[in-house]
Coordinates of C-alpha atoms in Angstrom, one line a residue:
X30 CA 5.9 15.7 52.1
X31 CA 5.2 14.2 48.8
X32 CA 4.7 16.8 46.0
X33 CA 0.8 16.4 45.0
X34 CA 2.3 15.4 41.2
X35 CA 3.7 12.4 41.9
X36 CA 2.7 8.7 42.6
X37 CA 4.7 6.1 44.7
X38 CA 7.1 4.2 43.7
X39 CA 6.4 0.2 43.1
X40 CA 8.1 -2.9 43.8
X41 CA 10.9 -3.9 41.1
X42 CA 8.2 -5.5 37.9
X43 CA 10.1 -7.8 35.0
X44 CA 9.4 -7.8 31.4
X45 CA 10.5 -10.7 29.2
X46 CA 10.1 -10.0 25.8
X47 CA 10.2 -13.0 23.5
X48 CA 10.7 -11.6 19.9
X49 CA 11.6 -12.7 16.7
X50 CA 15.3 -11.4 16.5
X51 CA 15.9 -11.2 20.6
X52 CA 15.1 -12.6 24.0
X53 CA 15.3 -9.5 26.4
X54 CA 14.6 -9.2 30.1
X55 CA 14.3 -5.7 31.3
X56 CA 13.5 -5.2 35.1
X57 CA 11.7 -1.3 36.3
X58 CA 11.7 0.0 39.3
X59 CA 11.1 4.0 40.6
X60 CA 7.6 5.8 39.6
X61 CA 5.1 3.7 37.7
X62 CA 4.9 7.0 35.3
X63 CA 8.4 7.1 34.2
X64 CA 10.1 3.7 36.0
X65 CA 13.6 3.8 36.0
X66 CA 15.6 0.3 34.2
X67 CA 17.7 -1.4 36.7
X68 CA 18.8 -4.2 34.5
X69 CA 18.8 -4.6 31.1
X70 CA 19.8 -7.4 29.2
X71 CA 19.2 -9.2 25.3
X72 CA 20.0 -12.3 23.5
X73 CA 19.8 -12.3 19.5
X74 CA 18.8 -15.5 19.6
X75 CA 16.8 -15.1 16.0
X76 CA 13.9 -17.1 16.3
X77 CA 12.7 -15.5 13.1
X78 CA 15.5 -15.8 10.9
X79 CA 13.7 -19.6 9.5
X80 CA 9.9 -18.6 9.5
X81 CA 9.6 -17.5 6.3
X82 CA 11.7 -20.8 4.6
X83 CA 10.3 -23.0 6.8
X84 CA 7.2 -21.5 8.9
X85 CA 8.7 -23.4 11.9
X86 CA 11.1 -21.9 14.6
X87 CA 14.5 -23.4 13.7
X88 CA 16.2 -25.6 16.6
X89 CA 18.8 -23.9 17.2
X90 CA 17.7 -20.7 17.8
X91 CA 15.0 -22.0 20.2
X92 CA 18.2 -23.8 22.6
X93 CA 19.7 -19.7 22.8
X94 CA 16.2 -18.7 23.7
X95 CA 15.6 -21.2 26.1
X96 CA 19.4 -20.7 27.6
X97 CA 19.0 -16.9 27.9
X98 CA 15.2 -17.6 29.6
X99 CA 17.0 -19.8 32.2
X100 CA 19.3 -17.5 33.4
X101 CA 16.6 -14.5 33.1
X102 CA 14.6 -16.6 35.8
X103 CA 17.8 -16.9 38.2
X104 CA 18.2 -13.1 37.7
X105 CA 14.6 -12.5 38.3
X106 CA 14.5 -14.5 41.9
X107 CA 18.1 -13.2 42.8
X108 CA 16.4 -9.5 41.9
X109 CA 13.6 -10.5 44.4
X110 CA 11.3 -9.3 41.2
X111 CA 7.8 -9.1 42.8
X112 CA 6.3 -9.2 39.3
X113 CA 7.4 -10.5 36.4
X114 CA 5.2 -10.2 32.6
X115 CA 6.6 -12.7 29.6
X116 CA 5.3 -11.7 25.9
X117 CA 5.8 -13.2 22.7
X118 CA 5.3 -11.5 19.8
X119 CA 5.9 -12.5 15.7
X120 CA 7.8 -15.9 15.8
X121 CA 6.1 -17.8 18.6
X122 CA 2.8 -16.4 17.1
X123 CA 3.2 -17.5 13.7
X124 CA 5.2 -20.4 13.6
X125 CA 3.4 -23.7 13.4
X126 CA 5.8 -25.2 16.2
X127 CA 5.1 -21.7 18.2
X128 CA 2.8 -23.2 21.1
X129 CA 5.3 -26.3 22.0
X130 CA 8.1 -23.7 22.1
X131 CA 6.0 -21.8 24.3
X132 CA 5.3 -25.4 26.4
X133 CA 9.3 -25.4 27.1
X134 CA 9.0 -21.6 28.4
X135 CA 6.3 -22.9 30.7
X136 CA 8.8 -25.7 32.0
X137 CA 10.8 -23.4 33.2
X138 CA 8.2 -22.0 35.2
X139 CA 7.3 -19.4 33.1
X140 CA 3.7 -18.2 31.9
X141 CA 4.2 -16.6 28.7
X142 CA 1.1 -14.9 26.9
X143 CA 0.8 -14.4 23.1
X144 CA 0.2 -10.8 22.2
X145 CA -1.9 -10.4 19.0
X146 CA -0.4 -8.8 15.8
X147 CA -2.9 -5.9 17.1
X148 CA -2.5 -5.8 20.5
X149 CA 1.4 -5.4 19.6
X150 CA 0.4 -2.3 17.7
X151 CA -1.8 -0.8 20.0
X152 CA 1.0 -1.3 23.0
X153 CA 4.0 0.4 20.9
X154 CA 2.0 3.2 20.0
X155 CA 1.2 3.6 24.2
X156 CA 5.3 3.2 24.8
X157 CA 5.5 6.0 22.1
X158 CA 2.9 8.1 24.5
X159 CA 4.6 6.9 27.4
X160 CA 8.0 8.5 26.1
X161 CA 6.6 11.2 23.5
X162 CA 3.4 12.2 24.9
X163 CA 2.5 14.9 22.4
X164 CA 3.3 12.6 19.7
X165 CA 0.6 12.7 16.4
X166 CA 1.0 10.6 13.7
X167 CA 1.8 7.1 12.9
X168 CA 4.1 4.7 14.7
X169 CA 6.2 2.2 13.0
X170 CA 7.2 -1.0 15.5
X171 CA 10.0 -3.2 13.3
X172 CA 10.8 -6.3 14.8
X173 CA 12.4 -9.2 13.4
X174 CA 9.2 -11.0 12.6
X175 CA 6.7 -8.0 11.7
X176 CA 5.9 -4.7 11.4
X177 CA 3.5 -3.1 13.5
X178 CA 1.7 0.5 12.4
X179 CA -0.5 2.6 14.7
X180 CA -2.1 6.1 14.9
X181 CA -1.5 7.6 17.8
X182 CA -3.1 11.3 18.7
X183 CA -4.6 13.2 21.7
X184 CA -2.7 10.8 24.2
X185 CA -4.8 7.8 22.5
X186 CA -3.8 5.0 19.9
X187 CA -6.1 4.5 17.2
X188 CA -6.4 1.6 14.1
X189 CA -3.5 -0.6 14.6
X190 CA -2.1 -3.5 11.7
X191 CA 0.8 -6.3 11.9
X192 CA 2.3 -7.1 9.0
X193 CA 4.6 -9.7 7.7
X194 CA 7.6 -7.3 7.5
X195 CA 10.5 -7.9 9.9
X196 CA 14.4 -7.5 9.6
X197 CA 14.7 -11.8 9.4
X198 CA 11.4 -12.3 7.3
X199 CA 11.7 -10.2 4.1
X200 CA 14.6 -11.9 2.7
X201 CA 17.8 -10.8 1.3
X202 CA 17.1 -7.4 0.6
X203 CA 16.7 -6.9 -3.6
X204 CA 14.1 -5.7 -6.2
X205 CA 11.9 -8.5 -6.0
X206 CA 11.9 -7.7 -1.9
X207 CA 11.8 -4.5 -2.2
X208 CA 8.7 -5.0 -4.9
X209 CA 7.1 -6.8 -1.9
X210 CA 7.4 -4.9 1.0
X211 CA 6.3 -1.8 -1.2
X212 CA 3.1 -3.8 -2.7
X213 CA 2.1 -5.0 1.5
X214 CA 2.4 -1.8 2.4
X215 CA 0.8 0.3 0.3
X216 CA -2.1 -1.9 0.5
X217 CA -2.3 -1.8 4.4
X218 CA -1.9 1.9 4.2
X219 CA -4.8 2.1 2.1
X220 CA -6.9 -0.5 3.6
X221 CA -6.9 0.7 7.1
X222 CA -7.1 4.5 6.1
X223 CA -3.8 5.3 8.0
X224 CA -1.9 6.1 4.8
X225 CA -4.1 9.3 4.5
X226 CA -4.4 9.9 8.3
X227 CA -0.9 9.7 8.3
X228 CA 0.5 11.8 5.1
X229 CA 2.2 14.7 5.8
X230 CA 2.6 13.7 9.7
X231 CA 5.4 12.9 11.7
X232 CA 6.4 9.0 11.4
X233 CA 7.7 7.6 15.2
X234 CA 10.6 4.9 14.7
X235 CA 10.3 1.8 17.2
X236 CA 12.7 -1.0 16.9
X237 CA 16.4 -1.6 17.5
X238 CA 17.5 -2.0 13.9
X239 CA 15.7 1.8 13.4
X240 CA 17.6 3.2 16.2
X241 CA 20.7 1.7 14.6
X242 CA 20.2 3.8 11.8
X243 CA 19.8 6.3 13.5
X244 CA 22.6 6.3 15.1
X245 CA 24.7 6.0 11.8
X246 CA 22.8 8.6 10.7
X247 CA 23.7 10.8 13.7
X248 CA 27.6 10.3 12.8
X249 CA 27.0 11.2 9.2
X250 CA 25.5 14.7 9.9
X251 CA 28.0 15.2 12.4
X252 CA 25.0 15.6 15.1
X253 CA 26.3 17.5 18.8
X254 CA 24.3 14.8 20.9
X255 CA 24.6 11.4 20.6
X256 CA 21.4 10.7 21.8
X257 CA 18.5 8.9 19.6
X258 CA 15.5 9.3 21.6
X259 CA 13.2 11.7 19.6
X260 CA 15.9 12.2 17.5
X261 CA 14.5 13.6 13.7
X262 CA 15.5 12.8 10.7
X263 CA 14.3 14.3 7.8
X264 CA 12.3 11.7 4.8
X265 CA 15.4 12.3 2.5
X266 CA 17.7 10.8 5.2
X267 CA 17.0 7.0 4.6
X268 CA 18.2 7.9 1.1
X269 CA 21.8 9.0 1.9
X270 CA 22.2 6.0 4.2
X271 CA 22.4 3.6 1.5
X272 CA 25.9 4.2 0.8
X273 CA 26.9 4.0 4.2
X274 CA 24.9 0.8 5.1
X275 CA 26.6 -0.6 1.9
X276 CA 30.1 -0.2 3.1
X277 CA 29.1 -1.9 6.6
X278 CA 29.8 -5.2 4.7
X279 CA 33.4 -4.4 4.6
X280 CA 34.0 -2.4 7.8
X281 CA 34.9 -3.5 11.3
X282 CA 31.8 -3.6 13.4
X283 CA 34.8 -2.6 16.5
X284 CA 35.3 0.4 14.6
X285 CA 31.9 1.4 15.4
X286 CA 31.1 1.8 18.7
X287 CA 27.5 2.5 18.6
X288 CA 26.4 -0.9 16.6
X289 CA 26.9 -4.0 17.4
X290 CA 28.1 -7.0 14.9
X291 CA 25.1 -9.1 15.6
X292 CA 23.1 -6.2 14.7
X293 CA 24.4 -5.0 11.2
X294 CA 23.3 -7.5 9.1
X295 CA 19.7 -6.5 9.8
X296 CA 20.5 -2.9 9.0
X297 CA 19.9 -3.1 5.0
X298 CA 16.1 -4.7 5.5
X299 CA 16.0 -2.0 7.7
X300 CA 17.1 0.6 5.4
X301 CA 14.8 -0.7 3.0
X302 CA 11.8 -1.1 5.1
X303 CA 12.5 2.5 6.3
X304 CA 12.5 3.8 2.4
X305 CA 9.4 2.4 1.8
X306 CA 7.5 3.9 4.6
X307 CA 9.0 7.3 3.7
X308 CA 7.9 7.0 0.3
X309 CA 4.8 5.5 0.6
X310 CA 3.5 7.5 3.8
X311 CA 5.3 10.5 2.5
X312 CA 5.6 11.9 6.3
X313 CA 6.7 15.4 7.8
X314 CA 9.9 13.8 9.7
X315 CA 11.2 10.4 11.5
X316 CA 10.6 10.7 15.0
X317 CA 13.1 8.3 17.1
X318 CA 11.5 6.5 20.5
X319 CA 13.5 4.8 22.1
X320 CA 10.3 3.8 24.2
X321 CA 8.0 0.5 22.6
X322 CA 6.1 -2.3 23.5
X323 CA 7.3 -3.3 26.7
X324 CA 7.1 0.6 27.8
X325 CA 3.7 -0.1 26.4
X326 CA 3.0 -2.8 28.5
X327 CA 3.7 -1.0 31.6
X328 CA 1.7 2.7 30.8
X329 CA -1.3 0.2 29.6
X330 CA -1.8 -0.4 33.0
X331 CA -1.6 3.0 34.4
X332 CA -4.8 4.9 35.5
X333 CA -5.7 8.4 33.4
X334 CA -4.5 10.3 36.7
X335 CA -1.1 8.7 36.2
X336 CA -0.4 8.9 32.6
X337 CA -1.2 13.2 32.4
X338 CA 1.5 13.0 34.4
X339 CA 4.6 14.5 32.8
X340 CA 7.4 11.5 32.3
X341 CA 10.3 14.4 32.2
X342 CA 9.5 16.0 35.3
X343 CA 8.6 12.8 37.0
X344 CA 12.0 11.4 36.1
X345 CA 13.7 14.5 37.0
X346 CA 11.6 14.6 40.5
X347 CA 12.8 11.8 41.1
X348 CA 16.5 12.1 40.1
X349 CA 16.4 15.6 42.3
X350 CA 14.9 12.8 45.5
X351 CA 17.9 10.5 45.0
X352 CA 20.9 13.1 44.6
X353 CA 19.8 16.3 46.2
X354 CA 20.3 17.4 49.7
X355 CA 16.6 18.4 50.7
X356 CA 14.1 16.7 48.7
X357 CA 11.4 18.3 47.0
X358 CA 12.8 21.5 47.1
X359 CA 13.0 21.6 43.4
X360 CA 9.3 22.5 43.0
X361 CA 9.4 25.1 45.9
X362 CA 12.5 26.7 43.7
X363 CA 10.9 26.9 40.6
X364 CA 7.3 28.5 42.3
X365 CA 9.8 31.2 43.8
X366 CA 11.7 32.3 40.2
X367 CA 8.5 32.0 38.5
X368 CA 7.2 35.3 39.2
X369 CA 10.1 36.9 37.3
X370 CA 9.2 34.6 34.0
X371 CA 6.5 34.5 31.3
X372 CA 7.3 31.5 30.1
X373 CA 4.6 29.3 28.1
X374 CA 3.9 26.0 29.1
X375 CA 6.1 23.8 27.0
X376 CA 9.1 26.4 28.6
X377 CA 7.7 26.4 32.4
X378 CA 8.4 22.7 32.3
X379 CA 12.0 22.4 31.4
X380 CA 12.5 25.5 33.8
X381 CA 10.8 23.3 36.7
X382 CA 13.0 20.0 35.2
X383 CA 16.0 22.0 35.9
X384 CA 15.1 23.4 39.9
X385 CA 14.6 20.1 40.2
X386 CA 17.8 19.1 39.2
X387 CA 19.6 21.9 40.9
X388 CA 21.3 20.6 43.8
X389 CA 22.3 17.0 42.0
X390 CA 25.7 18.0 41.7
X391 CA 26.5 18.7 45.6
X392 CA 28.7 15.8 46.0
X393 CA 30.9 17.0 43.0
X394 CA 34.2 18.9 43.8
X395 CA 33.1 22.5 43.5
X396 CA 35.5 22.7 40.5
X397 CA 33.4 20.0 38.9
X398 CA 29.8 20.6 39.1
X399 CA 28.8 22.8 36.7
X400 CA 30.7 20.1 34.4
X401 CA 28.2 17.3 36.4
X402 CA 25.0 19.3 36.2
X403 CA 25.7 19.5 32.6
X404 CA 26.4 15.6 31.6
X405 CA 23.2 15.2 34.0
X406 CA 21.2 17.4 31.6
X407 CA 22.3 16.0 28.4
X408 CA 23.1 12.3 28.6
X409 CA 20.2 11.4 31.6
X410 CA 18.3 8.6 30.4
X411 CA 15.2 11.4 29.8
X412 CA 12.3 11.2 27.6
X413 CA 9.4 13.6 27.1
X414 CA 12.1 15.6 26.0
X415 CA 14.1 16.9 22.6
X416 CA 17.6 17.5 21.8
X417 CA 17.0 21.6 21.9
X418 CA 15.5 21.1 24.8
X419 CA 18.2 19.1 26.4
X420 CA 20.5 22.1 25.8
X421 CA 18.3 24.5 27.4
X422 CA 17.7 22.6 30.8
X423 CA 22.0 22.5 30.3
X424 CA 22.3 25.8 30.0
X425 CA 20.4 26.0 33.5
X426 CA 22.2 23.5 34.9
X427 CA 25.5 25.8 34.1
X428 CA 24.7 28.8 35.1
X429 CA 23.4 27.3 38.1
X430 CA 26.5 25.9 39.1
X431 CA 28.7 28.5 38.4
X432 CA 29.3 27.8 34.7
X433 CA 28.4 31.2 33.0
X434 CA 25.9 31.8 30.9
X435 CA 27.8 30.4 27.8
X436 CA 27.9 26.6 27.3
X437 CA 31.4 25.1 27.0
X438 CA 30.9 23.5 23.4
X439 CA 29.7 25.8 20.5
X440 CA 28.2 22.5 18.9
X441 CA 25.9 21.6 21.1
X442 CA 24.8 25.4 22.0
X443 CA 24.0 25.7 18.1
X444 CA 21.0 23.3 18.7
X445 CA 19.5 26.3 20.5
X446 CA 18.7 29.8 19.4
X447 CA 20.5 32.5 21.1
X448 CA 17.4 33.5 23.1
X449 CA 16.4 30.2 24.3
X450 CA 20.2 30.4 26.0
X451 CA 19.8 33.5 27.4
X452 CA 16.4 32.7 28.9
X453 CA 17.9 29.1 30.3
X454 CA 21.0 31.2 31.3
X455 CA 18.5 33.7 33.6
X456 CA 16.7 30.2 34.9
X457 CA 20.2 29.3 36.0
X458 CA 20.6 32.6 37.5
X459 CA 18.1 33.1 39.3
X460 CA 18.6 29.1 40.9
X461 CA 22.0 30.1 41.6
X462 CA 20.6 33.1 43.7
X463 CA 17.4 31.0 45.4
X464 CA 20.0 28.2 46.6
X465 CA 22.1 30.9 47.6
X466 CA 19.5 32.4 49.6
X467 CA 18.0 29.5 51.4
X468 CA 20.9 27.3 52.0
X469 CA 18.8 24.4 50.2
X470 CA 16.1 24.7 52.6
X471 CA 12.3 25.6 52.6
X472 CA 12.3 28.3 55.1
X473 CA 13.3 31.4 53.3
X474 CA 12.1 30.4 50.1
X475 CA 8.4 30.5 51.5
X476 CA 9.5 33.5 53.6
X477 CA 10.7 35.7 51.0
X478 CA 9.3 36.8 47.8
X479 CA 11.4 37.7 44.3
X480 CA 9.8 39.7 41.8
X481 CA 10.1 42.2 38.5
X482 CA 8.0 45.0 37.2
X483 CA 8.3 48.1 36.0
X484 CA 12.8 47.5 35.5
X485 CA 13.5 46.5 38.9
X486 CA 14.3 43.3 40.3
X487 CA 12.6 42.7 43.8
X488 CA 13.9 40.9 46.4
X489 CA 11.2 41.0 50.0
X490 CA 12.2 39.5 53.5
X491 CA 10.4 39.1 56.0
X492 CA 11.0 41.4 58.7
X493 CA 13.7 39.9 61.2
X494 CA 15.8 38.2 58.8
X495 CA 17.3 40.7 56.7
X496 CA 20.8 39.3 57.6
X497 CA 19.4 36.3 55.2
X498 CA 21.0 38.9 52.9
X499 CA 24.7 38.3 53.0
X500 CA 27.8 39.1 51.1
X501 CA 27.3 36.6 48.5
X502 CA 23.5 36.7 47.9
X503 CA 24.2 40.6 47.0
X504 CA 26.8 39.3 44.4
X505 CA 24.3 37.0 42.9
X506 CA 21.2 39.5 43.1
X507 CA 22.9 42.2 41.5
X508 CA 23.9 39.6 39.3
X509 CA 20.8 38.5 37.9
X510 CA 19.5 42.1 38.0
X511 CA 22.1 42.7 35.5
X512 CA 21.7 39.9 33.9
X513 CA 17.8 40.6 33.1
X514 CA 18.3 44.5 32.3
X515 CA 17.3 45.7 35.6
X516 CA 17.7 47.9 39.0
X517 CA 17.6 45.9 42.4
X518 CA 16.2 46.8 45.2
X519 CA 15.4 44.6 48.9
X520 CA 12.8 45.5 50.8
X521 CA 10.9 43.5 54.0
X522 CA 7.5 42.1 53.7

């Protein structure tokens, strides 16, 4: 039976995204909440990099578009894509040889729409919901062509603005750019109010030259998790990249893994476009998303139902569907160790995230699956979710499969406070004993009853199936009595 959270999955749906610095086809599939990608593929075919010269897309740029776009439509029918969503953004909407460009995208038998300078705001600042959904503040979208800003607040996006900012239109990055972008800025900031609406607020990243950053930014502090999605880096940061950005012009783009050479040369506009936001905006932190427009694109067309729906859970519902033995008995877990928790909202949630998870690692070798349940927890393509809290669904995730209650690599652990372990350690406990119990199935869960009060750990049967209680559910009971500081006791319901 479906859990009364969830919605059903759709049809595989395409998005072409036809930008100034890349053609990218991304194909979804999974829960229209938090769709899972099963393809993902770009081409830098820099449409951009003449507008500003020239104002016209340059020739050669439009052949690698229209190249990648032909093989994206063999993918697309070989996919048997039911729905399939072209945009262009910047450089097909500026450029004054834009709409025959777009006439050679229709020949192909595509049916490409323009999205406003607006509109493109207004849908980055939805993917930035999508993936962040708490998020309050203002989002930056950096493109090749432009740069979009949005307020975004109470699950809504407010005033939006394009402006003539991307990576391939502001020029070789000097003073007399820098003078620019600083002068454009400051005026939009004061002109559509967000500069004050947004001072002293977090600022949300969107773009792939930001990410890059970020990830150069994650090797310079030495950062436990590699991963860039809501990733924060303080204002200052942008500063001490300068030197490292710098030396990119000599170094070995195979040297660093995480970038790729067809992206560093739009890291110093980057850098600088980045600068100028933190000084002019003057925010609380950088926010990463790894979520934008085409993210946008899909939670636009949700209903309200669907979008209060939280993408971590969903994704991890689903996740525990694909790769667990029984189903949805994630939720039925987490209702059962509940009673023995008083854990706030923003806690409850990572403790359900990680019941749902709990029997993903079945299939390992028994050696191995603490080890699995772990890399599940804190590489998994998740959003709606921060690096601390990565660890502490981890930290479940281990003690659950037999891990301990001590996470392999001191590092990562350090993200956490020492009692946000110990209370994902006694989440992972008290999962190890609720498998344990039920054998992965409904029945004794819903039959049985595990509570605390008054220093002693509860466990209640029902009356006939006491021998539920075996040799190695006593070991993990007294266990987790321990564990919490208490007496145990079983008694029949």
């Amino acid at each position: 039976m479906r859990n009364p959270g969830t919605v059903p999955h759709t049809e595989p749906v395409a998005i072409v995204d036809i930008g100034s610095n890349s053609v990218r086809l991304v194909v979804y599939s999974g829960s229209p909440r938090i769709p899972s990608i099963i393809f993902n593929e770009k081409v830098l075919a820099g449409l951009g990099a003449s507008l500003a010269k020239t104002g016209r897309l340059g020739e050669e740029a439009q052949e690698r578009a229209l190249e990648a776009m032909r093989r994206f439509r063999l993918l697309i029918g070989q996919m048997d894509v039911k729905r399939t969503r072209v945009v262009a953004t910047a450089a097909a909407r500026d450029a004054e040889n834009g709409d025959a460009f777009l006439d050679r995208i229709r020949a192909l038998g595509f049916d490409p729409e323009v999205i406003s300078g607006e509109m493109e705001g207004i849908l980055a600042g939805e993917g930035v919901l999508s993936g962040i959904p708490e998020a309050e503040g203002v989002i930056g979208d950096l493109g090749g062509g432009s740069l979009e800003l949005a307020e975004v607040g109470g699950g809504k996006v407010g005033r939006s603005v394009s402006l003539p900012l991307g990576v391939l239109r502001i020029g070789e990055p000097n003073r007399k750019a820098e003078a620019r972008v600083r002068a454009t800025l400051r005026e939009a900031l004061e002109d559509t109010g967000l500069g004050a609406r947004g001072r002293g607020r977090p600022f949300y990243m969107v773009g792939g030259s930001w990410r890059a950053l970020a990830r150069l930014d994650l090797i310079a502090t030495n950062y436990p998790l590699a991963i860039t999605h809501q990733y924060r880096m303080a204002p200052s940061r942008p500063e001490e990249l300068r030197k490292m950005i710098r030396l990119l012009d000599k170094a070995d783009p195979r040297s660093i893994p995480t970038l790729t050479a067809s992206r560093i040369p739009t890291l110093p506009a980057a850098k600088l476009i980045l600068s100028s936001v933190a000084d002019e905006l003057e925010p609380s932190e950088l926010v990463v998303s790894s979520f934008g427009i085409r993210e946008g694109l899909l939670y636009h067309q949700l209903t309200e139902e669907e979008r209060k729906l939280d993408p971590l859970v969903e994704a991890a519902r689903d996740a525990g569907r694909g790769l667990s033995r029984f189903g949805e008995h994630g939720d039925l877990l987490d209702r059962w160790i509940a009673p023995i928790f008083d854990d706030p909202p923003e806690r409850a949630r990572l403790r359900l995230t990680a019941c749902l998870l709990a029997d993903v690692a079945w299939q390992a070798h028994p050696d191995f699956r603490a080890e699995r349940g772990l890399e599940m927890a804190l590489h998994g393509n998740w959003v709606g979710v921060d690096a601390p809290e990565r660890v502490m669904i981890a930290q479940a995730l281990w003690a659950n499969f037999g891990g301990g209650r001590s996470l392999p690599d001191k590092a990562v652990a350090a993200l956490c406070t020492e009692a946000e372990l110990e209370r994902a350690a006694l989440w992972g406990l008290a999962m190890r004993l609720g498998q344990r119990l039920s054998g992965g199935l409904a029945a004794a869960l819903e039959r049985s009853r595990l509570g605390c009060a008054d220093g002693t750990l509860t466990l209640c049967l029902r009356a006939g199936e006491e021998a539920l209680y075996g040799e190695t559910v006593d070991r993990r009971f007294r266990r987790l009595g321990s564990a919490l500081g208490c007496r145990t006791r079983v008694s029949t319901l």
